XYZ file of C-alpha atoms in Angstrom:
509
model
C -54.451 2.389 -56.771
C -52.545 5.591 -57.963
C -51.056 8.310 -55.867
C -50.452 11.647 -57.683
C -47.322 13.512 -57.299
C -45.150 16.340 -58.742
C -41.519 16.654 -58.278
C -39.741 19.909 -58.628
C -36.020 19.890 -59.179
C -33.635 22.543 -57.841
C -33.422 23.713 -61.508
C -37.149 24.415 -61.644
C -38.159 21.458 -63.863
C -41.264 19.610 -62.736
C -42.226 15.843 -63.167
C -45.764 14.764 -63.132
C -46.846 11.216 -62.460
C -48.542 8.682 -60.257
C -47.597 5.507 -58.325
C -49.360 3.302 -60.759
C -50.449 -0.316 -60.300
C -48.402 -1.102 -63.421
C -45.230 0.166 -61.656
C -46.024 -1.743 -58.468
C -46.559 -5.025 -60.232
C -43.528 -4.784 -62.404
C -41.293 -3.826 -59.447
C -42.721 -6.706 -57.384
C -41.851 -9.157 -60.051
C -38.402 -7.651 -60.471
C -37.855 -7.818 -56.785
C -37.918 -11.581 -56.934
C -34.340 -11.206 -57.781
C -34.024 -10.257 -54.145
C -35.831 -13.278 -53.046
C -33.460 -15.710 -54.701
C -30.461 -13.860 -53.072
C -32.070 -13.918 -49.648
C -33.265 -17.482 -49.986
C -29.626 -18.517 -50.770
C -28.201 -16.550 -47.826
C -30.661 -18.280 -45.453
C -30.509 -21.710 -46.852
C -26.881 -22.058 -46.673
C -26.545 -20.998 -43.084
C -29.204 -23.445 -42.143
C -27.958 -26.514 -43.958
C -24.476 -26.180 -42.725
C -25.777 -26.519 -39.103
C -27.668 -29.791 -39.957
C -25.854 -32.795 -38.721
C -26.913 -35.086 -41.672
C -25.577 -32.475 -44.138
C -22.227 -32.102 -42.270
C -21.795 -35.918 -41.825
C -22.211 -36.376 -45.585
C -20.102 -33.577 -47.056
C -17.937 -32.226 -44.109
C -17.358 -35.252 -41.837
C -14.413 -33.615 -40.127
C -16.558 -30.614 -39.020
C -19.173 -33.178 -37.739
C -16.520 -35.075 -35.899
C -15.247 -31.837 -34.161
C -18.684 -30.890 -33.184
C -19.803 -34.264 -31.791
C -16.811 -35.801 -30.437
C -13.909 -33.493 -29.764
C -14.137 -32.264 -26.263
C -10.831 -30.460 -26.194
C -11.572 -28.005 -28.989
C -12.726 -24.596 -28.220
C -16.414 -23.627 -28.512
C -15.295 -20.944 -31.012
C -13.407 -23.423 -33.263
C -15.828 -26.325 -33.723
C -16.860 -25.154 -37.251
C -13.595 -23.703 -38.362
C -13.159 -25.392 -41.941
C -11.967 -23.754 -45.122
C -13.896 -26.371 -47.093
C -17.110 -25.534 -45.172
C -16.504 -21.773 -45.751
C -15.778 -22.418 -49.458
C -19.209 -23.992 -49.835
C -20.783 -20.576 -48.662
C -18.290 -18.331 -50.240
C -17.888 -19.854 -53.717
C -21.213 -18.279 -54.720
C -19.742 -14.797 -54.298
C -16.582 -15.343 -56.354
C -18.900 -16.523 -59.231
C -21.236 -13.538 -58.499
C -18.197 -11.221 -58.729
C -17.204 -12.366 -62.197
C -20.734 -12.555 -63.463
C -21.534 -8.919 -62.355
C -19.100 -7.557 -64.988
C -20.634 -9.638 -67.748
C -24.037 -8.531 -66.393
C -22.990 -4.882 -66.872
C -22.412 -5.317 -70.652
C -25.765 -7.309 -70.999
C -27.677 -4.676 -68.974
C -26.177 -1.841 -71.042
C -26.361 -3.332 -74.520
C -29.586 -5.437 -74.224
C -31.531 -3.838 -71.413
C -32.426 -4.601 -67.816
C -34.931 -7.200 -68.606
C -32.696 -9.796 -70.343
C -30.086 -9.534 -67.415
C -32.898 -10.293 -64.937
C -33.979 -13.323 -67.140
C -30.350 -14.606 -67.250
C -30.043 -14.266 -63.558
C -33.248 -16.383 -62.924
C -32.247 -19.120 -65.320
C -28.741 -19.530 -63.853
C -30.087 -19.680 -60.379
C -32.775 -22.353 -61.477
C -29.912 -24.571 -62.788
C -27.883 -24.107 -59.588
C -30.767 -25.051 -57.339
C -31.368 -28.262 -59.346
C -27.638 -29.214 -59.146
C -27.489 -28.353 -55.330
C -30.470 -30.467 -54.532
C -29.126 -33.514 -56.515
C -25.640 -33.267 -55.166
C -23.866 -36.597 -54.259
C -20.469 -35.104 -53.457
C -18.866 -31.807 -52.424
C -17.866 -30.915 -55.971
C -21.472 -31.051 -57.274
C -22.437 -28.978 -54.333
C -19.956 -26.228 -55.007
C -20.642 -26.223 -58.691
C -24.302 -25.726 -57.840
C -23.203 -22.863 -55.701
C -21.197 -21.355 -58.582
C -24.301 -21.378 -60.827
C -26.373 -19.791 -58.062
C -23.590 -17.086 -57.909
C -23.995 -16.321 -61.619
C -27.611 -15.869 -61.064
C -27.212 -13.554 -58.079
C -24.561 -11.621 -60.047
C -26.849 -10.916 -62.779
C -29.887 -10.149 -60.536
C -28.009 -7.914 -58.179
C -26.705 -5.960 -61.078
C -29.863 -5.321 -62.999
C -32.696 -5.415 -60.313
C -31.696 -2.304 -58.332
C -31.350 -0.417 -61.548
C -34.593 -1.441 -62.738
C -36.336 -0.516 -59.514
C -34.727 2.994 -59.450
C -35.604 3.743 -63.111
C -39.154 2.627 -62.875
C -40.101 4.295 -59.540
C -41.290 7.834 -59.370
C -38.632 10.154 -57.724
C -40.689 10.776 -54.591
C -41.277 7.139 -53.919
C -37.858 5.789 -55.343
C -36.606 4.951 -51.746
C -39.672 2.873 -50.910
C -39.618 1.029 -54.199
C -35.830 0.420 -54.133
C -35.936 -0.716 -50.575
C -38.245 -3.408 -51.807
C -35.193 -5.156 -53.068
C -33.801 -5.535 -49.449
C -37.350 -6.399 -48.343
C -37.417 -9.280 -50.796
C -34.021 -10.395 -49.700
C -35.405 -10.572 -46.279
C -38.547 -12.457 -47.373
C -36.221 -14.965 -49.176
C -34.006 -15.408 -46.121
C -36.944 -15.784 -43.877
C -38.556 -18.367 -46.156
C -35.339 -20.293 -46.158
C -35.104 -20.249 -42.364
C -38.785 -21.649 -41.993
C -37.927 -24.332 -44.573
C -34.633 -25.291 -42.830
C -36.435 -25.509 -39.557
C -39.039 -27.929 -41.052
C -36.734 -30.061 -43.179
C -34.265 -30.595 -40.371
C -37.077 -32.620 -38.774
C -37.511 -35.004 -41.695
C -36.421 -38.505 -40.793
C -33.820 -40.170 -42.987
C -31.488 -37.069 -43.007
C -32.275 -35.896 -46.436
C -34.132 -32.742 -45.594
C -31.101 -30.583 -46.664
C -31.800 -31.749 -50.263
C -35.281 -30.303 -50.150
C -34.022 -27.010 -48.658
C -31.488 -26.629 -51.430
C -33.850 -27.672 -54.304
C -36.669 -25.307 -53.197
C -34.568 -22.486 -54.261
C -36.025 -23.331 -57.691
C -39.433 -21.936 -56.692
C -38.425 -18.279 -56.537
C -36.027 -18.780 -59.417
C -38.870 -20.327 -61.680
C -41.091 -17.237 -60.648
C -38.325 -14.785 -61.526
C -37.435 -16.427 -64.842
C -41.060 -16.849 -66.125
C -41.987 -13.296 -64.798
C -39.044 -11.731 -66.443
C -40.549 -12.655 -69.787
C -43.486 -10.330 -69.122
C -41.591 -7.428 -67.659
C -41.605 -4.149 -69.463
C -38.328 -2.636 -70.225
C -37.511 0.717 -68.413
C -37.876 4.063 -70.298
C -34.359 4.877 -69.566
C -33.100 1.642 -71.134
C -35.321 2.074 -74.218
C -33.924 5.439 -74.921
C -30.354 4.372 -74.352
C -30.647 1.453 -76.779
C -32.788 3.019 -79.504
C -33.439 6.194 -81.553
C -37.097 5.690 -81.514
C -38.077 7.971 -78.512
C -41.780 7.614 -79.258
C -41.682 4.035 -77.900
C -40.006 5.228 -74.760
C -42.393 8.067 -74.322
C -45.466 5.699 -74.509
C -43.826 3.497 -71.900
C -43.036 6.450 -69.646
C -46.719 7.666 -70.026
C -47.809 4.043 -69.086
C -45.440 3.963 -66.178
C -46.206 7.352 -64.658
C -50.015 7.094 -65.475
C -50.148 10.462 -67.214
C -49.664 11.885 -70.723
C -47.661 14.847 -69.247
C -44.248 13.262 -69.242
C -42.327 15.630 -71.516
C -40.046 17.127 -68.847
C -38.882 13.787 -67.631
C -38.503 12.496 -71.145
C -36.389 15.465 -72.101
C -34.023 14.770 -69.124
C -33.868 11.105 -70.044
C -33.017 11.837 -73.661
C -30.368 14.443 -72.541
C -28.822 11.895 -70.210
C -28.976 9.255 -72.962
C -27.304 11.513 -75.545
C -24.293 11.875 -73.080
C -24.149 8.196 -72.356
C -23.998 7.247 -76.013
C -20.772 9.250 -76.359
C -19.153 6.920 -73.808
C -17.415 4.005 -75.219
C -15.585 2.940 -72.067
C -17.898 3.558 -69.047
C -15.419 1.930 -66.597
C -12.691 4.294 -67.800
C -15.238 7.194 -67.691
C -16.136 6.621 -64.087
C -12.531 7.143 -63.126
C -12.696 10.905 -64.161
C -12.580 13.548 -61.448
C -16.136 14.677 -61.972
C -17.431 11.346 -61.061
C -15.232 11.075 -58.037
C -18.052 11.217 -55.497
C -20.107 8.504 -57.284
C -17.090 6.220 -57.457
C -16.210 6.800 -53.839
C -19.715 5.812 -52.784
C -19.669 2.855 -55.287
C -16.774 1.357 -53.404
C -17.292 2.471 -49.819
C -20.990 1.771 -49.293
C -20.969 -1.841 -50.286
C -17.631 -2.333 -48.428
C -19.148 -0.859 -45.275
C -22.360 -2.851 -45.754
C -20.360 -6.137 -45.617
C -18.192 -5.190 -42.571
C -21.166 -4.346 -40.446
C -20.856 -7.997 -39.545
C -24.376 -8.820 -40.961
C -23.050 -11.821 -42.816
C -21.975 -13.237 -39.405
C -25.674 -13.506 -38.697
C -26.914 -14.072 -42.256
C -24.539 -16.967 -43.091
C -23.726 -18.370 -39.728
C -26.597 -17.623 -37.372
C -27.433 -21.196 -36.648
C -23.760 -22.095 -36.144
C -23.340 -19.021 -33.915
C -26.324 -20.011 -31.795
C -24.925 -23.483 -31.497
C -21.627 -22.045 -30.390
C -23.416 -20.320 -27.452
C -25.084 -23.543 -26.447
C -28.437 -23.842 -28.245
C -29.359 -27.223 -29.857
C -29.849 -27.827 -33.478
C -33.587 -27.341 -33.650
C -33.519 -24.309 -31.211
C -30.594 -22.708 -33.349
C -32.677 -22.995 -36.578
C -35.713 -21.493 -34.857
C -33.532 -18.710 -33.481
C -32.492 -17.925 -37.025
C -36.200 -17.811 -37.950
C -36.806 -15.200 -35.185
C -33.881 -13.032 -36.476
C -35.275 -13.403 -40.091
C -38.698 -12.113 -38.913
C -37.081 -9.143 -37.115
C -34.977 -8.284 -40.199
C -37.751 -8.415 -42.617
C -40.016 -6.431 -40.378
C -37.551 -3.701 -39.885
C -36.955 -3.550 -43.654
C -40.693 -3.037 -44.294
C -40.567 -0.156 -41.689
C -37.734 1.309 -43.683
C -39.828 1.259 -46.836
C -42.460 3.328 -45.167
C -40.256 6.051 -43.730
C -37.150 6.299 -45.919
C -38.705 8.778 -48.266
C -39.972 10.914 -45.248
C -37.022 10.815 -42.945
C -34.285 10.507 -45.677
C -31.264 8.272 -46.106
C -28.857 9.857 -43.659
C -31.079 9.828 -40.654
C -31.689 6.145 -41.006
C -27.895 5.450 -41.656
C -27.015 7.224 -38.463
C -29.702 5.724 -36.231
C -29.031 2.295 -37.445
C -25.252 2.694 -37.017
C -25.601 3.709 -33.363
C -28.102 0.851 -32.703
C -25.683 -1.731 -34.237
C -22.820 -0.481 -32.370
C -24.472 -0.631 -28.910
C -25.861 -4.126 -29.493
C -22.550 -5.510 -30.744
C -20.582 -4.163 -27.887
C -22.986 -5.823 -25.261
C -22.964 -9.136 -27.126
C -19.253 -9.137 -27.205
C -18.996 -8.303 -23.556
C -21.512 -10.967 -22.552
C -19.746 -13.746 -24.564
C -16.363 -12.560 -23.072
C -17.745 -12.838 -19.635
C -20.003 -15.963 -19.852
C -18.828 -18.263 -22.599
C -15.401 -19.895 -22.254
C -13.660 -22.216 -24.454
C -15.428 -25.182 -23.113
C -18.888 -25.785 -21.583
C -21.749 -23.577 -22.359
C -23.624 -20.468 -21.586
C -26.698 -20.472 -19.350
C -30.069 -20.363 -21.103
C -30.765 -16.898 -19.663
C -27.644 -15.454 -21.168
C -28.106 -17.411 -24.357
C -31.517 -15.789 -24.914
C -30.312 -12.454 -23.942
C -27.675 -12.722 -26.643
C -30.442 -13.710 -29.120
C -32.527 -10.628 -28.068
C -29.525 -8.317 -28.613
C -28.863 -9.975 -31.962
C -32.438 -9.131 -32.994
C -31.792 -5.530 -31.946
C -28.724 -5.547 -34.216
C -30.650 -7.276 -37.121
C -33.338 -4.621 -36.759
C -30.957 -1.785 -36.969
C -29.274 -3.286 -40.195
C -32.733 -3.944 -41.678
C -33.883 -0.252 -41.612
C -30.549 1.204 -42.510
C -27.418 -0.395 -44.035
C -29.393 -3.317 -45.465
C -31.869 -1.511 -47.876
C -29.887 1.776 -48.096
C -26.716 -0.057 -49.094
C -28.460 -0.969 -52.330
C -30.759 2.067 -52.705
C -28.035 4.902 -52.453
C -25.700 3.647 -55.023
C -28.429 2.723 -57.437
C -29.799 6.297 -57.495
C -26.619 8.442 -57.649
C -25.106 7.323 -61.063
C -25.739 9.458 -64.241
C -26.938 7.278 -67.055
C -23.659 7.258 -68.912
C -21.967 5.439 -66.016
C -24.966 3.773 -64.534
C -24.301 0.262 -65.543
C -20.479 0.601 -64.740
C -21.245 2.069 -61.327
C -23.699 -0.609 -60.460
C -21.293 -3.363 -61.488
C -18.573 -1.787 -59.325
C -21.002 -1.726 -56.334
C -22.014 -5.276 -56.872
C -18.387 -6.305 -57.436
C -17.235 -4.746 -54.230
C -20.169 -6.188 -52.394
C -19.150 -9.728 -53.612
C -15.408 -9.251 -52.954
C -15.996 -8.418 -49.321
C -18.974 -10.866 -48.815
C -16.466 -13.557 -49.986
C -13.725 -12.397 -47.703
C -16.047 -12.291 -44.738
C -17.772 -15.627 -45.522
C -14.363 -17.284 -46.051
C -12.648 -15.863 -43.077
C -15.432 -15.653 -40.515
C -15.268 -19.154 -38.877
C -11.380 -18.808 -38.662
C -11.735 -15.234 -37.275
C -14.325 -16.526 -34.727
C -11.748 -19.171 -33.613
C -8.993 -16.650 -33.182
C -10.819 -13.625 -32.030
C -13.484 -15.407 -30.012
C -15.808 -12.853 -28.504
C -13.592 -10.019 -29.846
C -15.124 -10.647 -33.268
C -18.123 -8.326 -32.220
C -15.811 -5.553 -31.169
C -13.917 -5.880 -34.474
C -17.238 -5.319 -36.444
C -18.284 -2.669 -33.994
C -15.181 -0.656 -34.713
C -16.092 -0.726 -38.487
C -19.577 0.495 -37.496
C -18.025 3.614 -35.870
C -16.050 4.372 -38.985
C -18.965 3.965 -41.403
C -21.418 6.134 -39.323
C -18.775 8.899 -39.354
C -18.394 8.461 -43.029
C -21.987 8.835 -43.740
C -22.380 11.821 -41.502
C -19.480 13.625 -43.137
C -19.436 12.713 -46.682
C -22.976 11.430 -47.956
C -25.405 14.136 -48.982
C -29.206 13.505 -48.694
C -30.716 12.189 -51.921
C -34.383 11.742 -51.134
C -37.082 12.890 -53.591
C -34.414 14.183 -56.260
C -34.885 12.994 -59.684
C -32.118 10.552 -60.757
C -31.219 12.543 -63.919
C -30.625 15.720 -61.716
C -28.609 13.904 -58.919
C -25.439 15.869 -59.624
C -26.919 18.914 -57.806
C -26.375 17.182 -54.485
C -22.520 16.897 -55.079
C -22.179 20.467 -56.137
C -23.789 21.733 -53.056
C -22.024 19.378 -50.569
C -19.414 20.977 -48.212
C -16.671 18.596 -49.342
C -17.536 17.262 -52.819
C -18.106 20.772 -54.255
C -14.394 21.465 -53.893
C -13.985 18.603 -56.534
C -17.062 18.719 -58.851
C -17.864 22.441 -58.232
C -14.562 23.474 -59.585
C -15.169 21.416 -62.746
C -18.624 22.844 -63.128
C -17.225 26.373 -63.082
C -14.679 25.463 -65.587
C -17.306 23.924 -67.847
C -19.510 26.991 -67.681
C -16.426 29.256 -68.509
C -15.630 27.090 -71.631
C -19.282 27.222 -72.761
C -19.147 31.043 -72.402
């Protein structure tokens, strides 16, 4: 169960270690934080397409869908209250992520994961028991707190526990877990929709407690990362023993020395959010903002949140729409698993570029078909409906092996320890801000843009693919504590951090 490896940095320092069973089990448990996030994404999109749920909480939407023959196909689900149900989670997650940064830095990654699981557990109970829209949204807020803590701490945990050579595969496990959660939710929605009596949505919302309970109880037994132990304690022997256990070898001194050096620098930083604004961290700050922003404007949340509603828009029935969401979930999860297998071989940039081109092509064709075949009234033929479904699967597959997992992997591995919690908080916060904006505005955008919504997101895919090609260096296999090397050697960033590095050397001389 162990794979030997030795990592040599560009500075000649070698790390020894193995992919141990201990690391695999710890990371599998931590990645349950991704399952709760994915479950929520999948469940919210499904229940909002259930007629019994809409009739109880959003009767105006139900009336437009069932009785209003004059309203456009693209506008049937346009409701700010309905989108507030989906997007309220991300406002709460945004706020919680900043508190999570302080908890993660001061108390460790493990307590932050534990807090996330507990908050999500409370939110799932409230959502399942909701009798009015206010209880429903309050439950979503608690779910958001849980997701905010989990998304802040879990990617850091995975990156710090993983051996450098396999960090991409381990960290992509977070996105794979999101896919597993979303897929599970899609299957559950498909089943609960068939329950007579119209209460199946309660079961869908309440079953979020299952992964939340596993995460909460599992977090009690998680080991803390060596980086966090060093950062919070002067007793380096405990961290050394943990590092030996994690790497499966007594020969960890080289990696330990780098961790201690990074920790010494980080302890001189009293205000990490102020520190990350300095010029020498400009590349990391740029990526902390740009990558999560681009991840959201790929348009994936159009599919993640509103796939069943989108499929109903093109003419599929309630049951067929939920089954179509299951199909896209299977495709997304499978492609993320493929990404786990190849990300450390092909590298991050290749997958970003391939995925970007594939997403663009599929979005343009979907937009063209909807423009030509789906008017404001009536429906699309079954043949074209299923062609759209196939193209959306192509799009989801592209996201699944590129911007989905890499949008979490790359930011989590590029920050020096002294700004790591702050950087991850910015990444999570930007992700939540634009997830909220997309979730809150999509149904209105669909109503106004109609088929042009796919061209809108396709335009952003062009921009982000060019950005990655020009400004993102390759980071595969490089130890986290020596990541600054890639910025000093990059054609653009060396003009900024390279000049500072030369100035520092002159001052030391």
